[in-house]
């Protein structure tokens, strides 16, 4: 096997889409939004693969967006594949639920582009280096939009013969790990473990679930590669391809290269101590700048950094700030810091009241009752659950209104009636209500 | 407080006194015909309570009451009311304020009033009590704006539009993809068409080839039939023969002309009289000599003219010098120089002499040296006097003198005084010192005197005055010095003048000496003049001025003589040259038969003539040769023409000069020529065709006959026609695919869609935030209301629930300024205001509210209630419910309730109703009998009330059989839990079910108000507690919601109207169909799709699509997946409600409901 092998593993790319949540002012900061797209991220990844002289590049499905999988997304993909093949870098991919139609078409027209497991059948492919096998990749592709059975069960039922001694085996799959049912190839971690493969590189979920780790003897890498670039503000943290080192002996080593040009982060920013409401944007920008500098110092500063900020702390101007936040007055605010455009995608209220809620809760008037609910929600105890259940019943009809049904199809959509979401919602509305109660009731001024 | 007895002595409308007795608490029924005085009872008691109530005229009423075990009596006469306690006058008991009268005296007309005013005061009071100091409604409306039906609709529409755009673009690209997928097939077809096109060309060429071959054979045959000689003709033979013959004739004519020219040339040769042509160079030399002769002759003439002029000049010069003698004199150049030198010496001498004499005259008159000498001596004396004055010492002043000798004087004085003093007082020897002082003083004074009398300057001044000259302005040093410098200046001037006199004297002496010398020179000059006259042979010596002119004439003579000699020499030289040249020309001309020339002009004329003769000879020789050459050429040309003519005839296979035959042959030649051309053309084309076919691999086509080729051509043409279309289509596909690949339309549209989705999410979050806030406030308010709920509302709530068999719930509206009571139907959840309620329900609500409020305002007095035909608007069911409830009120509160009615059958109905609660009528008062002694009811049948239909008891019936017995409606979870019959909640407790039904609790929605009531406590004392029933209703709610997932909502008229998809004429029929299909939207659409119902004839497909889109957009058709049995059960069991139920209950209920629901929907179990 020589010096071992290097593989660049890429998760969901979703070519044909643009990242959402970007401010309109981006061009005025000298940034072309097209440089933040999955296309741009793929181009960077290819550059990296060529620079690192990897032996192969693997895609874990959903390379292209289903709604745009015919033409617009194909050109950059063709370009990427041809560049890699021109450098003698093997290209292996499995199809996901978004590109189960597009990838077979592409594989048919580009020599050297290897689609693994087409038609929903497991397939093994050996990666060679100087005509010597270095790794075996076993993969499965979506053959239709929805697959409700676990494909790994099929693999376990009909396993492949063991590879040659010393050749590691990597599973490449687009699937829904540990999902209770579902239509996107639901699989269980236990199933993956039972295959005994040296690693499982998965696509579908956009949040990377690997750590930068060297697999120990008892721990084989298995998880999501994540999307190549955060496609919306919910896809926080570092994104980029994973460099998989396959040594001659010993466990595989995975390292993420956070080259995504756009990064999303959720941050908490305290407004405590601010005397004027007008100071809030300055505080926000100052914190944003500080945040960017952390990235710059650690050498992983992206071209653009989108922030979702939770305003914390207490302010005497609680209601005015809350209203401005609710009106989105400070959204899309940003600036360029050390070459990185940082902006606020959204600012949400998580402020504390300047009230002694515990003291207020000792009464029996409506304010006290509201304070009791806030305290209970904060504790998360049984009473909290009662409140949440009641609220869920109350809010259910609204949340389930057909009018909002498109929201459920949003990428990384979360259940607004989940305990966490509901608790956050109730806390925010309850605080606003309590603040208003006490502000509008002189007798009830207990701050 | 209880009314024990009421006596009405007089009231408006009542003149005959009467008394009624009431026996304690309970439900009293007062009946009697209209106008018997039932309402007067109310007015009478009202008048006893409050002076302000009731009429003051003709009023005399007495009432006896029991309050807290004590007897009270009230009497009213007119407007005055008097109270007695235990027989003594007393103040009135603490009764509610008069304005509260309507809570105790309830009349039907007040209770059916639909205006909000009916409950406003009650509602306001309730609201005031429950507010807790917070304006929660205002907070809710300010912070959590109500989420209306249109909330987020615009964002949804925008999303739908964006989604539609994406889908549309995607659809277009899908179409393009399909076209692109056909690309290879199209390419194949095109290739095939192109092959056909290429083959078609070959076939067409083969067809042409076939035609050409046929033509070629025909032409070849025609050529073979023509004369043989035609093949060698060019078609111009006759013309050539004629042309050649013409040339021959022309040549013959030219020969004759040339021969004449040759003879003329020969004559010219003879006329030149030259044996041979002259050398042109020689002739040129001769001409040059002739020209030279001309020039020499011209120069000779000029020289002769100049010679004559010089002779004349010479004669004039001689004349100027005096004649011919002069010419003979030997006046050479040296003599001539001496003459001029002499003349200059004489001139110079005279001028110098004159100058000296003039200078001497001037010098003699200028100078007077003696006078100047005296003046100078005098001035010098003056100056000396002044200098001596200045050298004399300057006399001192007194002060100067004192200052100069002060030290000595002081010393002398000091020495004298000290010495004298010391001598006098110390020692006489000191007199020496005094003497020494005197010794010093004496010389000092002496010296001063001498200086003071010095007189040197005075002497000088005196002397100067004597000289008689101007003195200095003052005798002081500056003035004297100024005057001295003035005199010294005059002395210097005078000295200079004396020096110039001396210099002129020296000059004069020198000039006088020179003058003497010049005088001596005049002698020498005279001698030289004489000698010169001799040498010039002048008899008289001319004056010096004439002598100068003569000298000049001599010079001119000498020059004229030289010129005359030079002119004569030149004439001679030219005459010699002229003779030589003329002689040479004469020789030449004579040699060529010309005369001797006399001069240059003639010579040149003769030379010209000779040249012309030479030219004539030369031209004649040339002409002769040229003509001879042409004659030879003509001869040769003529022979060639003859040969050519002969050849033409030979080629045409004719005899020589057979012009007629040749003409005839040529007439046939064009046709022959055309045929030959055709063969050539055809042959070439045939070769070309065959080559092309061979190169195209279609050589065999050359062997095909025309019909076969034409058939093939037709076949291929059809294929070719497709090629253009295919090519265009392929190019179009390529262009569109490339455009699509390079574009970002869908990506942009997706971005727009996602932005729209985000906005929609934000709107949903807003809605949830508002609803969460409202929920919390409502929750707080509810809890506060529950904790702090005023008794009045609690009682009203309980009364109303009881009055309506728990089908309605009393609510208080949240309008801050005008709170209202309203009813909520628990089965549907629909709230209804007073004006929206039926009269019966409204009566129930107001009755409940007022009875409740009566207790609030009576402050423990428990006043009797008078209900004046209050239940007339109630149906039997409601009547019973109200009476039962009032019976409980009367029993619980120990209250008297007087029900006033004109319907005697009410007595029996009230009795039965109270019996349901185990109560009895407290008393029945037949007011008609009391007042008229005639019973109000004469026929017992009038009092008959049919018994109410009883709820069958389960007894030994099975669950299913009991359900049938109850006529339980089908299980329809899609309608929601509140609509479900209690049968489905309590399949395991039919007795409890019976009890609930017997109390008119039929549907699950009613449990909300029953659960906390005494009824619940009473009925649920067995195995199933009210809490469990509550949990079962919650589980049913969960089940219904899960069931509805993916099944949408039922469609009704409002839905169909709101869709806007249906035309007016079909609306009713579609509503009917929807009803027939239980409002199932999907079945309705399927039904409409079949388009078979005659009612819907002409129903348009667009309407179906519009309706479908509306139903989809608005959730009537839910595209979520329908939960499978396992998931259904799992989620149901995981709900909080299931956890509250005993083990197995939830599972059993879910199982049963699931089966019932599937069965009801016609699904396989």
CSV table of C-alpha atoms in Angstrom, one decimal, chain B residues 373-649:
chain,number,residue,atom,x,y,z
B,373,UNK,CA,55.2,139.4,-12.3
B,374,UNK,CA,54.4,142.3,-10.1
B,375,UNK,CA,51.1,141.1,-9.0
B,376,UNK,CA,52.6,137.7,-8.1
B,377,UNK,CA,55.2,139.2,-5.9
B,378,UNK,CA,52.5,141.3,-4.1
B,379,UNK,CA,50.3,138.3,-3.4
B,380,UNK,CA,53.2,136.3,-2.0
B,381,UNK,CA,53.9,139.0,0.5
B,382,UNK,CA,50.3,139.0,1.6
B,383,UNK,CA,50.5,135.3,2.1
B,384,UNK,CA,53.6,135.5,4.1
B,385,UNK,CA,52.1,138.1,6.4
B,386,UNK,CA,49.1,135.8,7.1
B,387,UNK,CA,51.3,132.8,7.7
B,388,UNK,CA,53.3,134.7,10.2
B,389,UNK,CA,50.1,135.7,12.0
B,390,UNK,CA,49.1,132.1,12.1
B,391,UNK,CA,52.4,130.9,13.4
B,392,UNK,CA,52.3,133.4,16.2
B,393,UNK,CA,51.2,131.8,19.6
B,394,UNK,CA,47.5,132.3,20.6
B,395,UNK,CA,47.0,134.6,23.6
B,396,UNK,CA,45.6,132.8,26.9
B,397,UNK,CA,42.5,133.8,28.9
B,398,UNK,CA,42.6,134.4,32.6
B,399,UNK,CA,40.7,131.4,33.6
B,400,UNK,CA,43.0,129.4,31.3
B,401,UNK,CA,45.9,130.8,33.0
B,402,UNK,CA,44.5,130.1,36.5
B,403,UNK,CA,43.7,126.6,35.4
B,404,UNK,CA,47.2,126.0,34.1
B,405,UNK,CA,48.9,127.1,37.2
B,406,UNK,CA,46.4,126.3,39.8
B,407,UNK,CA,48.5,123.6,41.5
B,408,UNK,CA,51.5,125.8,41.7
B,409,UNK,CA,49.5,128.7,43.2
B,410,UNK,CA,47.8,126.5,45.7
B,411,UNK,CA,51.1,124.9,46.7
B,412,UNK,CA,52.6,128.3,47.2
B,413,UNK,CA,49.7,129.5,49.2
B,414,UNK,CA,49.7,126.4,51.3
B,415,UNK,CA,53.4,126.5,52.0
B,416,UNK,CA,53.2,130.2,52.9
B,417,UNK,CA,50.2,129.8,55.2
B,418,UNK,CA,51.4,126.6,56.8
B,419,UNK,CA,54.9,127.9,57.1
B,420,UNK,CA,53.7,131.2,58.6
B,421,UNK,CA,51.4,129.5,61.0
B,422,UNK,CA,53.9,127.0,62.2
B,423,UNK,CA,56.5,129.7,62.5
B,424,UNK,CA,54.1,131.7,64.6
B,425,UNK,CA,52.8,129.0,66.7
B,426,UNK,CA,55.3,126.2,66.6
B,427,UNK,CA,58.7,127.0,65.5
B,428,UNK,CA,60.1,130.1,63.7
B,429,UNK,CA,62.1,127.8,61.5
B,430,UNK,CA,59.0,127.1,59.7
B,431,UNK,CA,59.3,130.6,58.3
B,432,UNK,CA,61.5,128.9,55.7
B,433,UNK,CA,58.6,127.0,54.5
B,434,UNK,CA,56.6,130.2,54.2
B,435,UNK,CA,59.4,131.7,52.3
B,436,UNK,CA,59.7,128.7,50.0
B,437,UNK,CA,56.0,129.2,49.3
B,438,UNK,CA,56.6,132.8,48.3
B,439,UNK,CA,59.5,131.6,46.2
B,440,UNK,CA,57.2,129.4,44.2
B,441,UNK,CA,54.5,132.1,43.8
B,442,UNK,CA,56.7,134.8,42.4
B,443,UNK,CA,57.9,132.9,39.2
B,444,UNK,CA,54.4,131.8,38.6
B,445,UNK,CA,53.1,135.3,38.4
B,446,UNK,CA,56.0,136.4,36.4
B,447,UNK,CA,55.4,133.9,33.7
B,448,UNK,CA,51.8,134.8,33.5
B,449,UNK,CA,52.6,138.4,32.8
B,450,UNK,CA,55.0,137.5,30.0
B,451,UNK,CA,52.5,135.5,28.1
B,452,UNK,CA,49.9,138.1,28.5
B,453,UNK,CA,51.8,140.7,26.8
B,454,UNK,CA,53.2,138.8,23.6
B,455,UNK,CA,52.5,140.9,20.3
B,456,UNK,CA,53.5,138.8,17.2
B,457,UNK,CA,50.0,138.6,15.8
B,458,UNK,CA,49.4,142.3,16.3
B,459,UNK,CA,52.4,143.1,14.2
B,460,UNK,CA,51.1,140.9,11.5
B,461,UNK,CA,47.7,142.5,11.6
B,462,UNK,CA,49.2,145.9,11.4
B,463,UNK,CA,51.4,145.0,8.5
B,464,UNK,CA,48.5,143.5,6.6
B,465,UNK,CA,46.4,146.6,7.1
B,466,UNK,CA,49.1,148.6,5.5
B,467,UNK,CA,49.2,146.6,2.3
B,468,UNK,CA,45.8,147.9,1.3
B,469,UNK,CA,44.3,144.6,0.5
B,470,UNK,CA,41.2,143.0,1.6
B,471,UNK,CA,41.7,141.7,5.2
B,472,UNK,CA,40.2,138.5,6.6
B,473,UNK,CA,36.7,138.9,7.8
B,474,UNK,CA,38.1,138.5,11.4
B,475,UNK,CA,41.5,138.1,12.9
B,476,UNK,CA,41.0,134.7,14.2
B,477,UNK,CA,42.4,131.5,13.0
B,478,UNK,CA,39.6,130.2,10.7
B,479,UNK,CA,39.2,133.5,9.0
B,480,UNK,CA,42.9,134.0,8.5
B,481,UNK,CA,43.3,130.5,7.2
B,482,UNK,CA,40.4,131.1,4.7
B,483,UNK,CA,41.9,134.3,3.5
B,484,UNK,CA,45.3,132.7,3.2
B,485,UNK,CA,43.9,129.9,1.0
B,486,UNK,CA,42.3,132.5,-1.2
B,487,UNK,CA,45.5,134.3,-1.7
B,488,UNK,CA,47.4,131.1,-2.3
B,489,UNK,CA,44.8,130.2,-5.0
B,490,UNK,CA,45.4,133.5,-6.8
B,491,UNK,CA,49.2,133.0,-6.6
B,492,UNK,CA,48.9,129.5,-8.2
B,493,UNK,CA,46.7,131.0,-11.0
B,494,UNK,CA,49.2,133.7,-11.7
B,495,UNK,CA,52.1,131.2,-11.7
B,496,UNK,CA,50.4,129.1,-14.3
B,497,UNK,CA,49.8,132.1,-16.5
B,498,UNK,CA,53.4,133.1,-16.3
B,499,UNK,CA,54.5,129.6,-17.3
B,500,UNK,CA,52.3,129.7,-20.5
B,501,UNK,CA,53.9,133.1,-21.5
B,502,UNK,CA,57.3,131.5,-21.2
B,503,UNK,CA,56.3,128.6,-23.4
B,504,UNK,CA,54.8,130.9,-26.2
B,505,UNK,CA,58.0,132.8,-26.2
B,506,UNK,CA,60.0,129.7,-27.0
B,507,UNK,CA,57.5,128.8,-29.8
B,508,UNK,CA,57.8,132.2,-31.4
B,509,UNK,CA,61.4,131.9,-31.5
B,510,UNK,CA,61.2,128.6,-33.1
B,511,UNK,CA,58.7,129.8,-35.8
B,512,UNK,CA,60.8,132.7,-36.7
B,513,UNK,CA,63.8,130.4,-37.2
B,514,UNK,CA,61.7,128.2,-39.5
B,515,UNK,CA,60.4,131.2,-41.5
B,516,UNK,CA,63.9,132.1,-42.3
B,517,UNK,CA,64.6,128.5,-43.6
B,518,UNK,CA,61.5,128.7,-45.9
B,519,UNK,CA,62.7,131.8,-47.5
B,520,UNK,CA,65.9,130.2,-48.4
B,521,UNK,CA,64.0,127.3,-50.0
B,522,UNK,CA,62.2,129.5,-52.5
B,523,UNK,CA,65.4,130.0,-54.4
B,524,UNK,CA,65.9,126.3,-54.9
B,525,UNK,CA,62.3,125.9,-56.1
B,526,UNK,CA,62.7,128.5,-58.8
B,527,UNK,CA,65.8,126.8,-60.1
B,528,UNK,CA,63.9,123.5,-60.3
B,529,UNK,CA,61.0,125.2,-62.3
B,530,UNK,CA,63.4,126.5,-64.9
B,531,UNK,CA,65.1,123.1,-65.3
B,532,UNK,CA,61.7,121.5,-65.7
B,533,UNK,CA,60.5,123.9,-68.4
B,534,UNK,CA,63.6,123.1,-70.3
B,535,UNK,CA,63.0,119.4,-70.1
B,536,UNK,CA,59.5,119.9,-71.3
B,537,UNK,CA,60.6,122.2,-74.0
B,538,UNK,CA,58.3,124.8,-72.8
B,539,UNK,CA,59.0,128.2,-74.0
B,540,UNK,CA,57.1,129.8,-71.3
B,541,UNK,CA,57.0,128.4,-67.9
B,542,UNK,CA,53.4,128.1,-67.1
B,543,UNK,CA,52.0,128.9,-63.8
B,544,UNK,CA,52.0,126.0,-61.4
B,545,UNK,CA,48.2,125.4,-61.9
B,546,UNK,CA,48.4,124.9,-65.6
B,547,UNK,CA,51.4,122.8,-65.2
B,548,UNK,CA,49.3,120.3,-63.4
B,549,UNK,CA,46.7,120.1,-66.3
B,550,UNK,CA,49.5,119.5,-68.7
B,551,UNK,CA,50.8,116.7,-66.7
B,552,UNK,CA,47.5,115.0,-66.8
B,553,UNK,CA,47.1,115.4,-70.6
B,554,UNK,CA,50.4,113.8,-71.0
B,555,UNK,CA,49.3,110.8,-69.0
B,556,UNK,CA,46.2,110.5,-71.2
B,557,UNK,CA,48.2,110.7,-74.4
B,558,UNK,CA,50.4,107.9,-73.3
B,559,UNK,CA,47.4,105.7,-72.6
B,560,UNK,CA,45.8,106.5,-76.1
B,561,UNK,CA,48.9,105.6,-77.8
B,562,UNK,CA,49.1,102.2,-76.1
B,563,UNK,CA,45.4,101.5,-77.0
B,564,UNK,CA,45.9,102.4,-80.7
B,565,UNK,CA,48.8,100.1,-80.9
B,566,UNK,CA,46.9,97.2,-79.4
B,567,UNK,CA,43.8,97.7,-81.8
B,568,UNK,CA,46.0,97.7,-84.8
B,569,UNK,CA,47.6,94.4,-83.7
B,570,UNK,CA,44.3,92.7,-83.2
B,571,UNK,CA,43.0,93.7,-86.6
B,572,UNK,CA,45.9,92.2,-88.2
B,573,UNK,CA,45.6,88.9,-86.4
B,574,UNK,CA,41.9,88.5,-87.3
B,575,UNK,CA,42.5,89.3,-90.9
B,576,UNK,CA,45.0,86.5,-91.1
B,577,UNK,CA,42.7,84.0,-89.5
B,578,UNK,CA,39.8,84.9,-91.8
B,579,UNK,CA,41.8,84.3,-94.9
B,580,UNK,CA,42.9,80.9,-93.7
B,581,UNK,CA,39.4,79.7,-92.9
B,582,UNK,CA,38.0,80.9,-96.2
B,583,UNK,CA,40.6,79.2,-98.1
B,584,UNK,CA,39.9,75.9,-96.3
B,585,UNK,CA,36.2,76.1,-97.1
B,586,UNK,CA,36.9,76.9,-100.7
B,587,UNK,CA,38.9,73.8,-101.1
B,588,UNK,CA,36.2,71.6,-99.6
B,589,UNK,CA,33.4,73.0,-101.7
B,590,UNK,CA,35.3,73.0,-104.8
B,591,UNK,CA,36.1,69.3,-104.3
B,592,UNK,CA,32.3,68.6,-104.3
B,593,UNK,CA,31.4,70.6,-107.3
B,594,UNK,CA,30.6,73.9,-105.6
B,595,UNK,CA,31.8,77.5,-106.3
B,596,UNK,CA,34.4,79.2,-104.2
B,597,UNK,CA,32.8,81.2,-101.3
B,598,UNK,CA,33.5,84.9,-100.7
B,599,UNK,CA,32.8,85.1,-97.1
B,600,UNK,CA,31.5,83.1,-94.3
B,601,UNK,CA,27.8,83.5,-95.2
B,602,UNK,CA,28.3,82.3,-98.6
B,603,UNK,CA,30.4,79.4,-97.4
B,604,UNK,CA,27.7,78.3,-95.0
B,605,UNK,CA,25.1,78.5,-97.8
B,606,UNK,CA,27.2,76.3,-100.0
B,607,UNK,CA,27.8,73.9,-97.2
B,608,UNK,CA,24.0,73.6,-96.6
B,609,UNK,CA,23.5,72.9,-100.2
B,610,UNK,CA,26.1,70.2,-100.1
B,611,UNK,CA,24.4,68.7,-97.1
B,612,UNK,CA,21.1,68.6,-98.8
B,613,UNK,CA,22.6,66.8,-101.7
B,614,UNK,CA,24.1,64.3,-99.4
B,615,UNK,CA,20.7,63.7,-97.7
B,616,UNK,CA,19.0,63.2,-101.0
B,617,UNK,CA,21.5,60.5,-101.9
B,618,UNK,CA,21.2,58.8,-98.5
B,619,UNK,CA,17.4,58.7,-98.7
B,620,UNK,CA,17.3,57.4,-102.2
B,621,UNK,CA,19.6,54.6,-101.3
B,622,UNK,CA,17.4,53.7,-98.3
B,623,UNK,CA,14.2,53.8,-100.2
B,624,UNK,CA,15.6,51.7,-102.9
B,625,UNK,CA,16.6,49.0,-100.4
B,626,UNK,CA,13.3,49.1,-98.6
B,627,UNK,CA,11.2,48.8,-101.7
B,628,UNK,CA,13.3,45.9,-102.8
B,629,UNK,CA,12.8,44.1,-99.5
B,630,UNK,CA,9.1,44.6,-99.6
B,631,UNK,CA,8.9,43.2,-103.1
B,632,UNK,CA,10.6,40.1,-101.9
B,633,UNK,CA,8.2,39.8,-99.0
B,634,UNK,CA,5.2,40.3,-101.1
B,635,UNK,CA,6.3,37.5,-103.3
B,636,UNK,CA,6.7,35.2,-100.4
B,637,UNK,CA,3.3,36.1,-98.9
B,638,UNK,CA,1.6,35.5,-102.1
B,639,UNK,CA,3.0,32.0,-102.3
B,640,UNK,CA,1.9,31.2,-98.8
B,641,UNK,CA,-1.6,32.4,-99.5
B,642,UNK,CA,-1.8,30.2,-102.5
B,643,UNK,CA,-0.5,27.2,-100.5
B,644,UNK,CA,-3.1,27.8,-97.8
B,645,UNK,CA,-6.0,27.9,-100.2
B,646,UNK,CA,-4.8,24.7,-101.7
B,647,UNK,CA,-4.6,23.1,-98.3
B,648,UNK,CA,-8.2,24.1,-97.4
B,649,UNK,CA,-9.5,22.3,-100.4
